[in-house]
CSV table of C-alpha atoms in Angstrom, one decimal:
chain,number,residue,atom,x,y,z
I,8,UNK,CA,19.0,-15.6,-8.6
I,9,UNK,CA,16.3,-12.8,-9.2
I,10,UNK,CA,12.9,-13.7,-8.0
I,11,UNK,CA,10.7,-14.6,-11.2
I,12,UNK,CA,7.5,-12.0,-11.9
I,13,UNK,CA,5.1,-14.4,-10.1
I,14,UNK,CA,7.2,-15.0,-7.1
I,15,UNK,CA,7.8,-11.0,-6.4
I,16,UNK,CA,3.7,-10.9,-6.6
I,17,UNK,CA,3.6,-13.5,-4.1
I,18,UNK,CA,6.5,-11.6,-2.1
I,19,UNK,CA,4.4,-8.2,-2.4
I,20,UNK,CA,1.2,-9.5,-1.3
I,21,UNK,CA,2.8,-11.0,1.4
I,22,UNK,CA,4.1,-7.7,2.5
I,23,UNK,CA,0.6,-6.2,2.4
I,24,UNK,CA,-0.7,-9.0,4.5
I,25,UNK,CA,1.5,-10.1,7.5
I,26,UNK,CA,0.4,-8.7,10.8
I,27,UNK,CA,2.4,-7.1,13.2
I,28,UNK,CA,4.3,-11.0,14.3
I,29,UNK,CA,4.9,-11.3,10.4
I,30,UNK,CA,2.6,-13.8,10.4
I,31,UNK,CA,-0.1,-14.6,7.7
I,32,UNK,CA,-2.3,-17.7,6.7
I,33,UNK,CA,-1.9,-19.5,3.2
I,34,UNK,CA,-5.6,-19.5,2.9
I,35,UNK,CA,-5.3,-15.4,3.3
I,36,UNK,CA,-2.5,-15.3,0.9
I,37,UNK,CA,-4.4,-17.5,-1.7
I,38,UNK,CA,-7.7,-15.4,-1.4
I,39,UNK,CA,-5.7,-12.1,-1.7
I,40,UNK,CA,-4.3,-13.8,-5.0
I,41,UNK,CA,-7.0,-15.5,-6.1
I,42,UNK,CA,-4.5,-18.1,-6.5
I,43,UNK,CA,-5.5,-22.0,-5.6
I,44,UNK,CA,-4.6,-23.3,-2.2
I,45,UNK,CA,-2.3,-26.2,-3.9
I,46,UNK,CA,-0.3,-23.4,-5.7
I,47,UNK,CA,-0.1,-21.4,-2.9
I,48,UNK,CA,1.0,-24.2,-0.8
I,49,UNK,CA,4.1,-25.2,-3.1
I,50,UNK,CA,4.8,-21.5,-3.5
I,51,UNK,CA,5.5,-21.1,0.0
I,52,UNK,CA,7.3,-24.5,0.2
I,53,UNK,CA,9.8,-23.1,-2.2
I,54,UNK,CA,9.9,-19.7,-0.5
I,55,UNK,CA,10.2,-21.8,3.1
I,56,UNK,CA,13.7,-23.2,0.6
I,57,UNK,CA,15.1,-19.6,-0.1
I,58,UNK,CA,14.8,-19.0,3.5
I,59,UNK,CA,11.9,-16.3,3.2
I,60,UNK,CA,9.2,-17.9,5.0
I,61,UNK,CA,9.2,-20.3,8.0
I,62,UNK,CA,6.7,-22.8,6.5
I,63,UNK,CA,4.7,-25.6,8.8
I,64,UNK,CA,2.0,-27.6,7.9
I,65,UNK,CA,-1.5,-26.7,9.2
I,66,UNK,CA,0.5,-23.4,11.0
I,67,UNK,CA,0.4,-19.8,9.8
I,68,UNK,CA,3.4,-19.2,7.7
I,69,UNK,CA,5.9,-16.8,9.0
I,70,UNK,CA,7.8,-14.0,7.1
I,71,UNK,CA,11.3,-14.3,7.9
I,72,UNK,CA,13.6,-11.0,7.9
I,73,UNK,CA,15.1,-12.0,4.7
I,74,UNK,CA,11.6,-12.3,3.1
I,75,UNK,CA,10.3,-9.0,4.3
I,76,UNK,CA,13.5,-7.2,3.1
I,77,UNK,CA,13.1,-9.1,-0.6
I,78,UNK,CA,9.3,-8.2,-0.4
I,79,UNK,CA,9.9,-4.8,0.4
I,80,UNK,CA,12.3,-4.4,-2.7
I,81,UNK,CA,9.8,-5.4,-4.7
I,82,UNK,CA,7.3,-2.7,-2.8
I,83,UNK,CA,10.2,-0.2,-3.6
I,84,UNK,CA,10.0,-0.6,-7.3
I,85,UNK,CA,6.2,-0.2,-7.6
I,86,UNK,CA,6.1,2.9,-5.1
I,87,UNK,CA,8.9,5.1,-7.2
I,88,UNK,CA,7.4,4.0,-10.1
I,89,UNK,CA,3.9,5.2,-8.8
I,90,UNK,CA,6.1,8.5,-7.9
I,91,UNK,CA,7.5,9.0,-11.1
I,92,UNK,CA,4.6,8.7,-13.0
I,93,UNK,CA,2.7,11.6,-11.3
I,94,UNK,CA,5.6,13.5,-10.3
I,95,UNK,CA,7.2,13.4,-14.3
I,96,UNK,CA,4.5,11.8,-16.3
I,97,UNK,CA,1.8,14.3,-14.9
I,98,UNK,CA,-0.4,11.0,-14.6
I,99,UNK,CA,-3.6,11.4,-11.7
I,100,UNK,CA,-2.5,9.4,-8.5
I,101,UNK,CA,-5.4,7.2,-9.7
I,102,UNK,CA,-3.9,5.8,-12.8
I,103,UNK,CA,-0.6,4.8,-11.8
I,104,UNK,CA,-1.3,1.3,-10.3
I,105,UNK,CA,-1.9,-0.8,-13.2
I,106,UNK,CA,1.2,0.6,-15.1
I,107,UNK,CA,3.6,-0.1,-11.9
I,108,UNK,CA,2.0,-2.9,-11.6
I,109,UNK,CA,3.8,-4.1,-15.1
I,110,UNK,CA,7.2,-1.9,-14.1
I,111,UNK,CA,7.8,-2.8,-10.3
I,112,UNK,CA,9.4,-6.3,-12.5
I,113,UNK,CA,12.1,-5.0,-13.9
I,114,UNK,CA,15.5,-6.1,-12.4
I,115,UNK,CA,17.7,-3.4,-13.0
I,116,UNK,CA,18.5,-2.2,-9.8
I,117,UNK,CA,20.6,1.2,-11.2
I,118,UNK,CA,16.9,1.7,-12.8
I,119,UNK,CA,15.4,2.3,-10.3
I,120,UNK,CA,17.9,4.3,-8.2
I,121,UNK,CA,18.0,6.5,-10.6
I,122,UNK,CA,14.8,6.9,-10.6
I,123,UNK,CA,15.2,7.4,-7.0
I,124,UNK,CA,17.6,10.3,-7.8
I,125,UNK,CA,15.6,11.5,-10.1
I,126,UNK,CA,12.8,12.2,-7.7
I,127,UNK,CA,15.2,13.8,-5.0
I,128,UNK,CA,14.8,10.3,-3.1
I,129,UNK,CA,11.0,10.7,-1.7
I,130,UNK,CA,10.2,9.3,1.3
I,131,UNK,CA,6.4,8.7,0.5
I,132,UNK,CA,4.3,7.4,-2.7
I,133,UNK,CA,1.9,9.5,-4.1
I,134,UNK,CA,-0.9,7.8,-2.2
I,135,UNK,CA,1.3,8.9,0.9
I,136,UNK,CA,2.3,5.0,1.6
I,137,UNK,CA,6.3,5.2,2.6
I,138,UNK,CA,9.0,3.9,0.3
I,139,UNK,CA,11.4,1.6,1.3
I,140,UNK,CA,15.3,2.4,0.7
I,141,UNK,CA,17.4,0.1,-1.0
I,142,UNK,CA,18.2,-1.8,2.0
I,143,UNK,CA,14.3,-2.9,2.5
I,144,UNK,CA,13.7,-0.2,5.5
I,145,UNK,CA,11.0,1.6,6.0
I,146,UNK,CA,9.9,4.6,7.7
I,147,UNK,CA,6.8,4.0,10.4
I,148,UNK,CA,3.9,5.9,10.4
I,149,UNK,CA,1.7,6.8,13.4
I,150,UNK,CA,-1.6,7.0,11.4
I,151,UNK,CA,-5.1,6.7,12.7
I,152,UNK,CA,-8.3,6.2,10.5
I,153,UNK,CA,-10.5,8.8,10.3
I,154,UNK,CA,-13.4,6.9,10.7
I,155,UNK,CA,-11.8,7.0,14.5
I,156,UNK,CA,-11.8,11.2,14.6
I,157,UNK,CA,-14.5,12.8,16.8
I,158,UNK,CA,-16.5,16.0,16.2
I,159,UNK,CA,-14.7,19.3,16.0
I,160,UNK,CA,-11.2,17.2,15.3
I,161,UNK,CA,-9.0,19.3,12.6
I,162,UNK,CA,-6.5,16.2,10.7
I,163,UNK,CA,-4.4,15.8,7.8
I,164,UNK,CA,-4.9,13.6,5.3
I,165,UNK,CA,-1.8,11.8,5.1
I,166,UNK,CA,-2.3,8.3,3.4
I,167,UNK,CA,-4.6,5.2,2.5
I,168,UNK,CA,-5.7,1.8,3.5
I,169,UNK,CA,-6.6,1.3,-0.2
I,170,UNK,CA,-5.4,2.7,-3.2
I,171,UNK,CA,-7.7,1.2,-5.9
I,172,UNK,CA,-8.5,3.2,-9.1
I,173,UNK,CA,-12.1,3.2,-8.2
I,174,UNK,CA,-11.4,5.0,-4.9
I,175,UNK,CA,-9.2,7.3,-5.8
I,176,UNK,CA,-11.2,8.9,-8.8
I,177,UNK,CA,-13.8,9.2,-5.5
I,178,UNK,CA,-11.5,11.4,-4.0
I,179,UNK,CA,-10.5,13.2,-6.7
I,180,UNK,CA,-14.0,14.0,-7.2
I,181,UNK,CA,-14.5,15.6,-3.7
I,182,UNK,CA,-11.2,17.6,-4.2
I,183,UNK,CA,-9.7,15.4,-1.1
I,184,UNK,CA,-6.3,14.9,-1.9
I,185,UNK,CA,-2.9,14.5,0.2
I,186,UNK,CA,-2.2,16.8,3.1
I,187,UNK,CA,-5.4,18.4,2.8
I,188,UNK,CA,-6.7,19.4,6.4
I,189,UNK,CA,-10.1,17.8,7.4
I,190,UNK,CA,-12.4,19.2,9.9
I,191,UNK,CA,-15.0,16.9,11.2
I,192,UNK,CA,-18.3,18.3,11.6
I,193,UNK,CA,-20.7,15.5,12.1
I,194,UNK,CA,-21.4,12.2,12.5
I,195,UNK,CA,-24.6,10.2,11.6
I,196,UNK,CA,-25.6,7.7,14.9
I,197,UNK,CA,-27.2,5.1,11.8
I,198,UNK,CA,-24.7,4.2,9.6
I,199,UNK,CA,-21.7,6.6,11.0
I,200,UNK,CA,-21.2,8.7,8.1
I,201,UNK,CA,-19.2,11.8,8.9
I,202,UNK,CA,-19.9,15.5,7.1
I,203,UNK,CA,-16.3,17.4,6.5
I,204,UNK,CA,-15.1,20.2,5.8
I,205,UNK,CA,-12.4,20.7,3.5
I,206,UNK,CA,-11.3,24.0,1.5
I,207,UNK,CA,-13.9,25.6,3.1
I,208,UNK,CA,-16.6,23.1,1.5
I,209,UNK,CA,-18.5,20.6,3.0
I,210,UNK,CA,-18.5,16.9,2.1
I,211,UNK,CA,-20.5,13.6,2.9
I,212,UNK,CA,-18.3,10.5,3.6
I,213,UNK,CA,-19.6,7.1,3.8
I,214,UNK,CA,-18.0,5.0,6.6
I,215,UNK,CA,-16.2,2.9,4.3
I,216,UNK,CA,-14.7,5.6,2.7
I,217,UNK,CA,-13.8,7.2,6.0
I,218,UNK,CA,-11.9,3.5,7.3
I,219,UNK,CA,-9.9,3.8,4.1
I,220,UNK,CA,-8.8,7.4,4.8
I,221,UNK,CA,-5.5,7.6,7.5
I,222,UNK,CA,-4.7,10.8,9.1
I,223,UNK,CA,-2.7,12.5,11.6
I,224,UNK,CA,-3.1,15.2,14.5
C-alpha cells in the first residue's frame, strides 16, 4: 500500500533529520513538524508496524534501511520536481518549494521517471542537494560550510543547509548562485562575518548566512 500524503511528510522530515546512526528523537521529529508529541508518537508506532522505524519507548527512534529507502523516494519526487520546474518551467530556484511541496505526492511512479528522462537523469537539485535514484541511493557529498573557509581560500558554491524561499531570494540578490567561485577576503573577529568576492564584486555575509552556504575546494 502507498504511504498516505501525511505519512510521506513524516517519512521526508525524517530523512532530513536522522544523524549519521539513523537515529532521531520523536520530540525533534514533532518540533520539525510542528506536529503534537501524541501524534507523533502513534505515527511512529505505525511506522515501527511497516517495518520503517525501530520504535522503543523513552529511546530515540531508529530509521531502519527500508524506511530511509521509502523516505528517500519521497525526497526523489520533490527534488525532480524542484528540477523540472527551473530547468522547463523557467521558475527562480527560490520558488519551487512550495509547488513540490504539493507534487512530490503523487504516486505515479512512470511520472516521475519520465520526468527523470526528461531532465537527462540529473544528479543534483537545483539547490545542488543530490537526488536519489529510483532505488533510494544517493550520491555523498564531501561538503564543508563556508563559515569554516579561512582568508585567501578560493571555493565553489556547491549546495545548501537551507533552502527556504526567504534565503534564496537573499542570494539571488547578491548574484551568488550555484558553482559560483568564492574568494574569501575577510573575516570580522566580532560577529564572524566574512567579505567575498564573487564575479569580481565584493559581498558582506552574515555568519548565519555563511553556515547555510556548503562548498568545496
Amino acid at each position: 500500500m502507498k504511504a498516505t500524503l501525511t505519512e510521506e511528510n513524516y517519512l521526508k522530515a525524517l530523512f532530513h533529520l536522522v544523524d549519521s546512526e539513523n537515529k532521531v528523537t520523536i520530540n525533534e521529529l514533532s518540533k520539525f513538524l510542528n506536529v503534537k508529541m501524541p501524534s507523533t508518537n502513534n505515527m511512529m508506532k505505525k511506522f515501527a508496524e511497516k517495518n520503517w522505524v525501530i520504535y522503543e519507548t523513552y529511546k530515540p527512534l531508529t530509521v531502519t534501511s527500508s524506511g530511509m529507502r521509502e523516505a528517500a523516494l519521497v525526497v526523489r519526487k520533490h527534488r525532480l520536481t524542484e528540477m523540472f520546474l527551473v530547468q522547463k518551467m523557467n521558475f527562480g530556484w527560490e520558488n519551487v518549494h512550495e509547488i513540490a511541496e504539493q507534487l512530490e505526492h503523487v504516486h505515479s511512479q512512470v511520472f516521475f521517471d519520465k520526468m527523470d528522462e526528461i531532465l537527462n537523469f540529473p544528479k543534483y537539485d537545483p539547490h545542488g542537494e543530490p537526488i536519489p535514484d529510483k532505488k533510494g541511493n544517493i550520491i555523498a557529498q564531501d561538503l564543508l560550510q563556508l563559515s569554516n573557509c579561512a582568508v585567501g581560500e578560493r571555493v565553489i558554491f556547491t549546495s545548501l543547509t537551507l533552502s527556504d524561499d526567504g534565503f534564496l531570494t537573499y542570494l539571488t540578490d547578491k548574484n551568488l548562485l550555484l558553482n559560483t567561485e568564492i574568494l574569501v577576503l575577510k573575516i570580522e573577529n566580532f560577529d564572524k562575518s566574512m567579505t567575498i568576492e564573487i564575479n569580481n564584486s565584493k559581498e558582506i555575509l552574515s555568519r548565519q548566512a555563511t553556515e547555510k552556504i556548503l562548498v568545496k575546494k
